[in-house]
């Protein structure tokens, strides 16, 4: 794994994974842009999550709710009142910082001075005006989590799918938080993506499902290539719990800057549906919620055995896609000493995450038969639907191997004279991790590649 953030930042920029946002204007703090390979890696990680959370289960539905929602959503979700971080100002160097690590000793992060203000609450939501009239009433917020769109659509999903408990709703999308101090590359940013599941169950079964999802989510991260030794659980308690949570287990990963939260798995109880439902008094809610004077829907489900309506409990595994990507790159980053004394940098991504699946390179740039066969193979492999297959004609295969090691391409295929002249037409297949080269008949390459990526 990578030892420093700097080596990742530099590789990510050099090879086109991640760029500083608004770079040509001096940058925009807490915003990053994903380049040609970054977007592939991101899409692959999202697809893996969706596969595991939606397709491989028969009790989860997908959703894509709007980012801009009615301001009442945030009034009743509790975010307007309580989604804050403590902030302090330093009188000496005039910097401003997040203060939740300053419980015991209050010293400035920047200059070390203890001449700092008392912490005060800072709301992390971006406020914005909607419509042509800018007045007191026309505001809303950019969503700070995708979850609220799931809760507000609870009745729509239940009515359209006839679900009964337990079942979940999954969503991937952008969230925005006006972080006081964005830092550590894409670890803490102001615009990011979340992959969230809200899993609804009967009250009383919530603790069982909470434990289930903590373990299932850890296993999923292991399947993405993270290793056991770099993952830890943290049991969040007391003041550190979010306003909606009865208990939370954070899944931490050993990032280059230390063990930090990758995903939070929270028991949100009946807090959210209970907050957003009308006729709250009918349900005997367990969570303490604000009295709702605006909702037009009952967010409850029929318990067929007891023949009554109830507000389910909710378990939420909430993962950050950007943090996930940072974890996956950190883990994949490898520097290897080669027998000839040089070192090579390899991103050892799991094949399903690799931004480029196969690179196809003609050995000779200007030989029409070789070029034609290479292009034909590219088209054939592209049709398999495994992801990006790159045809690359630079005439320098050695350099190509090194570049593809650095971006984590699992397989490079070279087409040479033998491929067009010999019986059985072999191409050379080179493996990223072992650097071994074998020959495979060109006609059998699609089957070889499918077998490699599917198994
Ligand atoms: P932290 O304590 O690090 O601020 P959090 O506890 O506020 O995180 P949650 O509200 O539990 O985070 O959000 C769920 C997930 O969303 C986090 O585990 C993380 O992966 C991701 N996430 C939250 N805030 C950010 C951010 N500012 N930048 C990138 N990802 C984030």
Short mmCIF file of C-alpha atoms and ligand atoms in Angstrom, two decimals:
data_model
loop_
_atom_site.label_atom_id
_atom_site.label_comp_id
_atom_site.label_asym_id
_atom_site.label_seq_id
_atom_site.Cartn_x
_atom_site.Cartn_y
_atom_site.Cartn_z
CA UNK A 1 0.00 0.00 0.00
CA UNK A 2 0.93 3.64 -0.40
CA UNK A 3 2.83 5.17 2.51
CA UNK A 4 2.22 8.83 1.81
CA UNK A 5 -0.63 10.85 0.38
CA UNK A 6 1.86 12.75 -1.78
CA UNK A 7 2.77 9.71 -3.85
CA UNK A 8 -0.92 9.09 -4.53
CA UNK A 9 -1.72 12.70 -5.35
CA UNK A 10 1.17 12.81 -7.78
CA UNK A 11 0.33 9.51 -9.51
CA UNK A 12 -3.35 10.49 -9.71
CA UNK A 13 -2.55 13.73 -11.44
CA UNK A 14 0.19 12.39 -13.70
CA UNK A 15 -1.91 9.51 -15.01
CA UNK A 16 -5.27 11.26 -15.15
CA UNK A 17 -7.19 9.88 -12.19
CA UNK A 18 -7.88 13.00 -10.13
CA UNK A 19 -7.23 16.72 -10.61
CA UNK A 20 -7.64 19.68 -8.26
CA UNK A 21 -10.97 21.36 -9.03
CA UNK A 22 -10.83 24.75 -10.82
CA UNK A 23 -7.07 24.31 -11.03
CA UNK A 24 -6.45 26.95 -13.71
CA UNK A 25 -7.95 29.59 -11.40
CA UNK A 26 -5.85 28.63 -8.43
CA UNK A 27 -8.07 25.76 -7.33
CA UNK A 28 -11.25 25.38 -5.29
CA UNK A 29 -10.72 23.98 -1.81
CA UNK A 30 -12.52 20.74 -1.13
CA UNK A 31 -13.45 20.05 -4.76
CA UNK A 32 -11.74 17.58 -7.08
CA UNK A 33 -12.31 16.56 -10.69
CA UNK A 34 -12.09 12.97 -11.85
CA UNK A 35 -10.04 12.48 -15.02
CA UNK A 36 -10.19 9.84 -17.76
CA UNK A 37 -9.11 6.96 -15.52
CA UNK A 38 -10.67 8.30 -12.32
CA UNK A 39 -14.14 8.24 -13.83
CA UNK A 40 -13.66 4.62 -14.95
CA UNK A 41 -12.53 3.57 -11.48
CA UNK A 42 -15.41 5.45 -9.88
CA UNK A 43 -17.96 3.88 -12.23
CA UNK A 44 -16.54 0.42 -11.56
CA UNK A 45 -16.71 0.88 -7.79
CA UNK A 46 -20.29 2.15 -8.03
CA UNK A 47 -21.25 -0.77 -10.26
CA UNK A 48 -19.74 -3.24 -7.78
CA UNK A 49 -21.74 -1.66 -4.95
CA UNK A 50 -24.96 -1.68 -6.96
CA UNK A 51 -24.42 -5.29 -7.99
CA UNK A 52 -23.92 -6.39 -4.43
CA UNK A 53 -26.60 -4.20 -2.81
CA UNK A 54 -29.36 -4.42 -5.43
CA UNK A 55 -28.86 -7.16 -8.05
CA UNK A 56 -27.53 -9.88 -5.80
CA UNK A 57 -30.27 -9.36 -3.23
CA UNK A 58 -33.96 -9.71 -3.81
CA UNK A 59 -34.99 -7.42 -0.99
CA UNK A 60 -33.55 -4.10 -2.18
CA UNK A 61 -34.86 -1.56 -4.70
CA UNK A 62 -32.92 1.29 -6.32
CA UNK A 63 -33.71 5.00 -6.38
CA UNK A 64 -32.28 8.25 -7.74
CA UNK A 65 -33.88 11.21 -5.96
CA UNK A 66 -33.34 14.90 -6.77
CA UNK A 67 -30.46 16.74 -5.13
CA UNK A 68 -32.55 19.87 -4.61
CA UNK A 69 -35.48 19.19 -2.32
CA UNK A 70 -38.14 21.11 -0.43
CA UNK A 71 -36.66 22.94 2.58
CA UNK A 72 -39.10 21.11 4.86
CA UNK A 73 -37.10 17.97 4.22
CA UNK A 74 -34.22 19.48 6.19
CA UNK A 75 -36.43 21.06 8.80
CA UNK A 76 -37.90 17.70 9.75
CA UNK A 77 -34.80 15.57 9.10
CA UNK A 78 -33.19 17.58 11.89
CA UNK A 79 -30.34 18.83 9.70
CA UNK A 80 -31.40 22.48 9.85
CA UNK A 81 -31.13 22.48 13.64
CA UNK A 82 -28.40 19.99 14.36
CA UNK A 83 -26.16 19.23 11.38
CA UNK A 84 -23.26 21.20 12.73
CA UNK A 85 -19.58 20.85 13.54
CA UNK A 86 -17.93 22.82 16.33
CA UNK A 87 -15.68 25.55 15.00
CA UNK A 88 -13.02 27.71 16.63
CA UNK A 89 -11.07 30.75 15.48
CA UNK A 90 -7.46 31.41 16.35
CA UNK A 91 -6.80 34.94 17.61
CA UNK A 92 -3.09 34.65 16.76
CA UNK A 93 -2.97 33.49 13.14
CA UNK A 94 -6.63 34.19 12.28
CA UNK A 95 -7.27 30.69 10.94
CA UNK A 96 -10.55 28.90 11.48
CA UNK A 97 -10.82 25.18 12.17
CA UNK A 98 -13.05 22.26 13.03
CA UNK A 99 -12.80 21.67 16.75
CA UNK A 100 -14.16 18.21 17.41
CA UNK A 101 -10.68 16.89 18.19
CA UNK A 102 -10.14 19.67 20.73
CA UNK A 103 -12.13 18.27 23.63
CA UNK A 104 -9.26 18.34 26.08
CA UNK A 105 -6.56 20.62 24.77
CA UNK A 106 -7.56 23.63 22.76
CA UNK A 107 -4.67 24.65 20.53
CA UNK A 108 -4.64 26.00 17.00
CA UNK A 109 -4.02 23.39 14.26
CA UNK A 110 -2.11 25.93 12.28
CA UNK A 111 0.18 27.81 14.67
CA UNK A 112 -0.11 25.90 17.95
CA UNK A 113 -1.37 28.88 19.92
CA UNK A 114 -3.85 28.28 22.73
CA UNK A 115 -5.33 31.73 22.16
CA UNK A 116 -8.46 30.35 20.47
CA UNK A 117 -12.19 31.12 20.78
CA UNK A 118 -14.68 28.82 22.48
CA UNK A 119 -16.15 26.32 19.98
CA UNK A 120 -19.42 27.37 18.33
CA UNK A 121 -21.78 25.44 16.09
CA UNK A 122 -21.34 25.82 12.36
CA UNK A 123 -24.05 24.35 10.07
CA UNK A 124 -22.50 22.30 7.29
CA UNK A 125 -25.29 22.64 4.75
CA UNK A 126 -24.93 24.84 1.67
CA UNK A 127 -27.88 27.20 1.55
CA UNK A 128 -29.17 28.30 -1.82
CA UNK A 129 -32.03 30.24 -3.33
CA UNK A 130 -34.48 28.60 -5.68
CA UNK A 131 -36.51 30.44 -8.33
CA UNK A 132 -36.48 34.03 -9.57
CA UNK A 133 -37.51 35.63 -6.27
CA UNK A 134 -34.77 35.92 -3.70
CA UNK A 135 -36.44 36.38 -0.34
CA UNK A 136 -36.68 34.91 3.16
CA UNK A 137 -38.86 32.03 1.99
CA UNK A 138 -37.20 30.98 -1.27
CA UNK A 139 -34.26 29.09 0.19
CA UNK A 140 -33.36 25.44 0.44
CA UNK A 141 -30.17 23.46 0.97
CA UNK A 142 -28.04 21.15 -1.13
CA UNK A 143 -28.48 17.71 0.37
CA UNK A 144 -25.83 16.74 2.93
CA UNK A 145 -26.68 13.02 2.57
CA UNK A 146 -28.61 11.10 -0.08
CA UNK A 147 -30.68 9.34 2.59
CA UNK A 148 -33.44 11.93 2.90
CA UNK A 149 -34.62 11.32 -0.68
CA UNK A 150 -35.11 7.69 0.28
CA UNK A 151 -37.20 8.49 3.34
CA UNK A 152 -39.40 11.00 1.50
CA UNK A 153 -40.03 8.40 -1.25
CA UNK A 154 -40.77 5.57 1.16
CA UNK A 155 -44.48 5.49 0.35
CA UNK A 156 -43.89 5.77 -3.41
CA UNK A 157 -41.55 2.80 -3.38
CA UNK A 158 -43.77 0.66 -1.14
CA UNK A 159 -46.87 1.45 -3.21
CA UNK A 160 -45.17 0.74 -6.52
CA UNK A 161 -43.35 -2.45 -5.50
CA UNK A 162 -45.70 -3.95 -2.86
CA UNK A 163 -42.75 -4.53 -0.52
CA UNK A 164 -43.15 -5.90 2.97
CA UNK A 165 -40.56 -5.80 5.77
CA UNK A 166 -37.67 -6.29 5.75
CA UNK A 167 -36.54 -4.53 2.57
CA UNK A 168 -34.15 -1.79 1.55
CA UNK A 169 -33.80 1.16 -0.82
CA UNK A 170 -30.37 1.90 -2.31
CA UNK A 171 -29.10 5.10 -3.83
CA UNK A 172 -25.82 6.52 -5.13
CA UNK A 173 -25.41 10.24 -5.59
CA UNK A 174 -23.75 13.53 -4.80
CA UNK A 175 -23.88 15.11 -1.36
CA UNK A 176 -22.56 18.47 -0.25
CA UNK A 177 -21.14 19.64 3.05
CA UNK A 178 -19.54 22.98 3.69
CA UNK A 179 -16.70 21.38 5.64
CA UNK A 180 -14.83 23.86 7.81
CA UNK A 181 -11.46 22.36 6.97
CA UNK A 182 -11.42 20.13 3.87
CA UNK A 183 -8.19 18.16 3.77
CA UNK A 184 -6.34 14.98 2.95
CA UNK A 185 -6.98 14.98 -0.81
CA UNK A 186 -10.37 13.42 -1.60
CA UNK A 187 -10.84 12.19 1.97
CA UNK A 188 -12.69 15.27 3.23
CA UNK A 189 -14.20 17.38 0.51
CA UNK A 190 -17.20 19.68 0.12
CA UNK A 191 -18.76 17.85 -2.80
CA UNK A 192 -18.69 14.06 -2.76
CA UNK A 193 -20.67 10.97 -3.63
CA UNK A 194 -22.33 8.59 -1.23
CA UNK A 195 -23.53 5.05 -1.68
CA UNK A 196 -26.34 4.58 0.82
CA UNK A 197 -28.72 1.81 1.69
CA UNK A 198 -31.68 2.40 3.98
CA UNK A 199 -32.77 -1.03 5.15
CA UNK A 200 -36.20 -1.09 6.79
CA UNK A 201 -37.08 -3.73 9.35
CA UNK A 202 -39.43 -4.43 12.23
CA UNK A 203 -38.71 -2.70 15.52
CA UNK A 204 -37.00 -5.29 17.68
CA UNK A 205 -35.16 -6.79 14.70
CA UNK A 206 -33.04 -3.68 14.25
CA UNK A 207 -30.05 -4.82 16.31
CA UNK A 208 -29.82 -8.11 14.45
CA UNK A 209 -29.88 -6.33 11.08
CA UNK A 210 -27.39 -3.75 12.28
CA UNK A 211 -24.90 -6.47 13.07
CA UNK A 212 -25.65 -8.19 9.78
CA UNK A 213 -24.93 -5.05 7.75
CA UNK A 214 -21.74 -4.17 9.61
CA UNK A 215 -20.31 -7.56 8.71
CA UNK A 216 -21.70 -7.62 5.17
CA UNK A 217 -20.21 -4.22 4.44
CA UNK A 218 -16.80 -5.16 5.79
CA UNK A 219 -16.84 -8.23 3.57
CA UNK A 220 -17.71 -6.08 0.57
CA UNK A 221 -14.70 -3.85 1.18
CA UNK A 222 -12.51 -6.94 1.41
CA UNK A 223 -13.95 -8.02 -1.96
CA UNK A 224 -12.82 -4.68 -3.38
CA UNK A 225 -9.24 -5.57 -2.43
CA UNK A 226 -8.85 -3.92 0.98
CA UNK A 227 -7.08 -6.16 3.46
CA UNK A 228 -8.14 -7.27 6.92
CA UNK A 229 -5.13 -5.65 8.61
CA UNK A 230 -6.10 -2.23 7.25
CA UNK A 231 -9.72 -2.31 8.42
CA UNK A 232 -11.05 -1.64 11.92
CA UNK A 233 -14.42 -1.08 13.53
CA UNK A 234 -15.12 1.86 15.79
CA UNK A 235 -18.19 1.82 18.02
CA UNK A 236 -19.52 5.37 18.15
CA UNK A 237 -21.07 6.40 21.45
CA UNK A 238 -22.51 9.33 23.39
CA UNK A 239 -22.01 12.82 21.98
CA UNK A 240 -20.32 11.48 18.88
CA UNK A 241 -23.54 9.84 17.68
CA UNK A 242 -25.42 11.68 14.92
CA UNK A 243 -28.76 13.21 15.98
CA UNK A 244 -30.72 10.36 14.36
CA UNK A 245 -28.68 7.42 15.61
CA UNK A 246 -29.25 4.89 18.38
CA UNK A 247 -25.94 3.22 17.66
CA UNK A 248 -23.32 3.48 14.93
CA UNK A 249 -20.41 1.33 13.91
CA UNK A 250 -17.84 3.07 11.73
CA UNK A 251 -15.74 1.01 9.38
CA UNK A 252 -12.28 2.57 9.44
CA UNK A 253 -9.54 2.16 6.88
CA UNK A 254 -5.82 2.79 7.27
CA UNK A 255 -5.47 5.77 4.89
CA UNK A 256 -2.00 7.25 4.42
CA UNK A 257 -2.91 9.84 7.09
CA UNK A 258 -4.10 7.20 9.57
CA UNK A 259 -7.12 5.07 10.49
CA UNK A 260 -10.24 7.06 9.57
CA UNK A 261 -13.89 6.48 8.72
CA UNK A 262 -14.61 4.90 5.37
CA UNK A 263 -18.24 3.99 5.98
CA UNK A 264 -20.73 4.45 8.82
CA UNK A 265 -23.35 1.84 9.64
CA UNK A 266 -26.06 3.49 11.75
CA UNK A 267 -29.21 2.30 13.46
CA UNK A 268 -31.48 5.25 12.59
CA UNK A 269 -34.45 3.65 14.41
CA UNK A 270 -37.86 5.08 13.41
CA UNK A 271 -36.42 8.59 13.60
CA UNK A 272 -36.51 9.56 9.92
CA UNK A 273 -39.77 8.03 8.76
CA UNK A 274 -41.27 9.13 12.09
CA UNK A 275 -40.06 12.70 11.52
CA UNK A 276 -41.39 12.90 7.97
CA UNK A 277 -44.74 11.15 8.46
CA UNK A 278 -48.05 12.82 8.97
CA UNK A 279 -50.23 11.68 11.88
CA UNK A 280 -47.18 11.00 14.06
CA UNK A 281 -49.33 10.46 17.15
CA UNK A 282 -50.90 7.31 15.63
CA UNK A 283 -47.69 5.33 15.62
CA UNK A 284 -46.21 5.31 19.11
CA UNK A 285 -42.80 6.34 17.79
CA UNK A 286 -39.74 5.38 19.78
CA UNK A 287 -37.59 8.28 18.52
CA UNK A 288 -38.00 11.82 19.73
CA UNK A 289 -39.11 13.80 16.68
CA UNK A 290 -40.18 17.32 15.83
CA UNK A 291 -43.95 17.72 15.41
CA UNK A 292 -44.62 17.55 11.68
CA UNK A 293 -47.08 20.13 10.37
CA UNK A 294 -46.35 19.83 6.67
CA UNK A 295 -46.15 16.20 5.57
CA UNK A 296 -48.99 14.85 3.42
CA UNK A 297 -48.17 11.14 3.65
CA UNK A 298 -48.18 8.37 6.20
CA UNK A 299 -44.74 6.76 6.06
CA UNK A 300 -45.76 3.45 7.55
CA UNK A 301 -46.21 -0.10 6.39
CA UNK A 302 -48.89 -2.66 7.14
CA UNK A 303 -47.95 -5.44 9.55
CA UNK A 304 -50.16 -8.19 8.15
CA UNK A 305 -49.91 -10.48 11.19
CA UNK A 306 -50.77 -7.85 13.77
CA UNK A 307 -53.07 -6.13 11.28
CA UNK A 308 -51.82 -2.64 12.05
CA UNK A 309 -49.73 0.11 10.45
CA UNK A 310 -46.27 0.62 11.82
CA UNK A 311 -43.27 2.84 11.18
CA UNK A 312 -40.30 0.55 10.51
CA UNK A 313 -36.84 0.89 12.00
CA UNK A 314 -34.01 1.65 9.62
CA UNK A 315 -30.42 0.43 9.39
CA UNK A 316 -28.18 2.54 7.20
CA UNK A 317 -24.83 1.50 5.73
CA UNK A 318 -23.52 4.79 4.29
CA UNK A 319 -20.29 4.66 2.32
CA UNK A 320 -18.35 7.49 0.75
CA UNK A 321 -17.49 6.77 -2.87
CA UNK A 322 -14.56 9.20 -2.92
CA UNK A 323 -13.17 7.78 0.33
CA UNK A 324 -13.72 4.31 -1.08
CA UNK A 325 -11.77 5.21 -4.17
CA UNK A 326 -8.96 6.64 -2.05
CA UNK A 327 -8.88 3.44 0.02
CA UNK A 328 -8.81 1.23 -3.06
CA UNK A 329 -5.96 3.23 -4.65
CA UNK A 330 -4.02 3.31 -1.37
CA UNK A 331 -4.28 -0.44 -1.03
CA UNK A 332 -3.49 -1.14 -4.71
CA UNK A 333 -0.39 1.06 -4.78
CA UNK A 334 2.73 -1.08 -4.91
CA UNK A 335 6.37 -0.39 -5.57
CA UNK A 336 8.34 -3.45 -6.60
CA UNK A 337 12.06 -4.02 -6.90
CA UNK A 338 12.82 -5.79 -10.16
CA UNK A 339 15.72 -8.25 -10.61
CA UNK A 340 17.53 -5.72 -12.81
CA UNK A 341 17.66 -3.24 -9.91
CA UNK A 342 14.94 -0.89 -11.13
CA UNK A 343 11.60 -0.38 -9.40
CA UNK A 344 8.20 -0.48 -10.98
CA UNK A 345 5.00 1.14 -9.67
CA UNK A 346 1.91 -1.01 -10.05
CA UNK A 347 -1.69 -0.40 -9.07
CA UNK A 348 -2.82 -3.90 -8.19
CA UNK A 349 -6.55 -3.29 -8.56
CA UNK A 350 -8.96 -6.18 -8.45
CA UNK A 351 -9.73 -6.86 -12.13
CA UNK A 352 -13.36 -5.70 -11.86
CA UNK A 353 -12.19 -2.27 -10.65
CA UNK A 354 -9.38 -1.68 -13.15
CA UNK A 355 -10.08 1.46 -15.24
CA UNK A 356 -8.73 -0.20 -18.38
CA UNK A 357 -9.38 -3.93 -18.62
CA UNK A 358 -7.18 -4.83 -21.56
CA UNK A 359 -4.70 -2.80 -23.62
CA UNK A 360 -4.06 -4.07 -27.13
CA UNK A 361 -0.82 -3.00 -28.75
CA UNK A 362 0.49 -3.77 -32.23
CA UNK A 363 4.20 -4.52 -32.02
CA UNK A 364 4.91 -2.64 -35.22
CA UNK A 365 3.29 0.71 -35.75
CA UNK A 366 3.13 0.75 -39.50
CA UNK A 367 2.44 -2.82 -40.49
CA UNK A 368 -1.14 -2.82 -41.86
CA UNK A 369 -1.93 -6.52 -41.18
CA UNK A 370 -0.77 -6.25 -37.57
CA UNK A 371 -2.67 -3.02 -37.00
CA UNK A 372 -5.80 -4.48 -38.59
CA UNK A 373 -5.75 -7.59 -36.37
CA UNK A 374 -5.16 -5.48 -33.25
CA UNK A 375 -8.15 -3.26 -34.09
CA UNK A 376 -10.30 -6.28 -34.83
CA UNK A 377 -9.44 -7.77 -31.43
CA UNK A 378 -10.17 -4.47 -29.70
CA UNK A 379 -13.64 -4.37 -31.23
CA UNK A 380 -14.34 -7.98 -30.34
CA UNK A 381 -13.28 -7.54 -26.72
CA UNK A 382 -15.11 -4.22 -26.36
CA UNK A 383 -18.37 -5.95 -27.28
CA UNK A 384 -18.02 -8.27 -24.28
CA UNK A 385 -19.21 -5.43 -22.04
CA UNK A 386 -16.44 -5.81 -19.45
CA UNK A 387 -15.45 -2.14 -19.46
CA UNK A 388 -12.88 -0.13 -21.33
CA UNK A 389 -10.61 -1.97 -23.78
CA UNK A 390 -7.89 0.25 -25.14
CA UNK A 391 -6.32 -0.02 -28.57
CA UNK A 392 -3.00 1.76 -28.36
CA UNK A 393 -0.59 2.19 -31.21
CA UNK A 394 2.57 3.87 -29.97
CA UNK A 395 5.05 1.36 -31.32
CA UNK A 396 6.76 1.01 -27.95
CA UNK A 397 5.48 -2.03 -26.12
CA UNK A 398 7.98 -1.83 -23.24
CA UNK A 399 6.87 1.69 -22.35
CA UNK A 400 3.26 0.61 -22.74
CA UNK A 401 3.72 -2.16 -20.16
CA UNK A 402 5.19 0.27 -17.64
CA UNK A 403 2.40 2.79 -18.17
CA UNK A 404 -0.27 0.13 -17.85
CA UNK A 405 1.30 -1.24 -14.68
CA UNK A 406 1.03 2.24 -13.24
CA UNK A 407 -2.66 2.57 -14.02
CA UNK A 408 -3.48 -1.00 -13.07
CA UNK A 409 -4.42 -2.56 -16.44
CA UNK A 410 -4.56 -6.30 -15.68
CA UNK A 411 -3.81 -7.57 -19.18
CA UNK A 412 -1.78 -6.27 -22.08
CA UNK A 413 -2.05 -8.01 -25.44
CA UNK A 414 0.56 -7.57 -28.14
CA UNK A 415 0.00 -8.48 -31.74
CA UNK A 416 3.18 -9.32 -33.63
CA UNK A 417 4.33 -10.98 -36.84
CA UNK A 418 3.57 -14.44 -35.53
CA UNK A 419 -0.02 -13.37 -35.04
CA UNK A 420 -0.51 -12.84 -38.74
CA UNK A 421 1.86 -15.40 -40.17
CA UNK A 422 1.70 -18.46 -38.00
CA UNK A 423 -0.79 -21.26 -37.96
CA UNK A 424 -3.26 -20.64 -35.08
CA UNK A 425 -2.27 -16.95 -35.01
CA UNK A 426 -1.05 -16.46 -31.42
CA UNK A 427 -1.01 -13.12 -29.60
CA UNK A 428 1.09 -12.43 -26.51
CA UNK A 429 -0.79 -11.90 -23.26
CA UNK A 430 1.11 -10.22 -20.43
CA UNK A 431 -0.11 -10.32 -16.84
CA UNK A 432 0.23 -7.13 -14.76
CA UNK A 433 1.02 -8.79 -11.43
CA UNK A 434 3.33 -11.63 -12.46
CA UNK A 435 4.67 -9.92 -15.61
CA UNK A 436 4.53 -13.37 -17.21
CA UNK A 437 3.85 -13.58 -20.90
CA UNK A 438 1.96 -16.40 -22.55
CA UNK A 439 0.67 -16.90 -26.04
CA UNK A 440 -3.00 -17.37 -26.79
CA UNK A 441 -4.47 -18.03 -30.25
CA UNK A 442 -6.14 -14.80 -31.40
CA UNK A 443 -9.41 -16.63 -31.99
CA UNK A 444 -9.46 -17.74 -28.36
CA UNK A 445 -8.66 -14.33 -26.86
CA UNK A 446 -12.29 -13.34 -26.13
CA UNK A 447 -12.89 -16.57 -24.21
CA UNK A 448 -9.59 -16.12 -22.34
CA UNK A 449 -10.50 -12.55 -21.36
CA UNK A 450 -14.04 -13.43 -20.28
CA UNK A 451 -12.70 -16.23 -18.14
CA UNK A 452 -10.14 -13.89 -16.58
CA UNK A 453 -12.63 -11.19 -15.63
CA UNK A 454 -15.67 -13.23 -14.75
CA UNK A 455 -13.97 -15.80 -12.52
P1 LIG B 1 -16.60 12.47 9.34
O1 LIG B 1 -16.73 12.12 10.79
O2 LIG B 1 -15.33 11.97 8.70
O3 LIG B 1 -16.91 13.90 9.03
P2 LIG B 1 -19.27 11.64 9.10
O4 LIG B 1 -19.40 10.76 10.29
O5 LIG B 1 -19.79 13.03 9.16
O6 LIG B 1 -17.75 11.67 8.60
P3 LIG B 1 -21.37 10.34 7.73
O7 LIG B 1 -22.33 11.44 7.97
O8 LIG B 1 -21.50 9.08 8.50
O9 LIG B 1 -19.89 10.91 7.85
O10 LIG B 1 -21.37 10.05 6.17
C1 LIG B 1 -21.26 8.75 5.63
C2 LIG B 1 -20.04 8.62 4.74
O11 LIG B 1 -19.99 9.67 3.78
C3 LIG B 1 -18.73 8.71 5.47
O12 LIG B 1 -18.38 7.45 6.02
C4 LIG B 1 -17.78 9.12 4.38
O13 LIG B 1 -17.32 7.99 3.64
C5 LIG B 1 -18.63 9.98 3.49
N1 LIG B 1 -18.35 11.40 3.77
C6 LIG B 1 -18.90 12.16 4.73
N2 LIG B 1 -18.41 13.40 4.70
C7 LIG B 1 -17.51 13.44 3.69
C8 LIG B 1 -16.66 14.44 3.14
N3 LIG B 1 -16.66 15.68 3.61
N4 LIG B 1 -15.86 14.12 2.11
C9 LIG B 1 -15.87 12.86 1.59
N5 LIG B 1 -16.65 11.88 2.07
C10 LIG B 1 -17.47 12.14 3.09
#
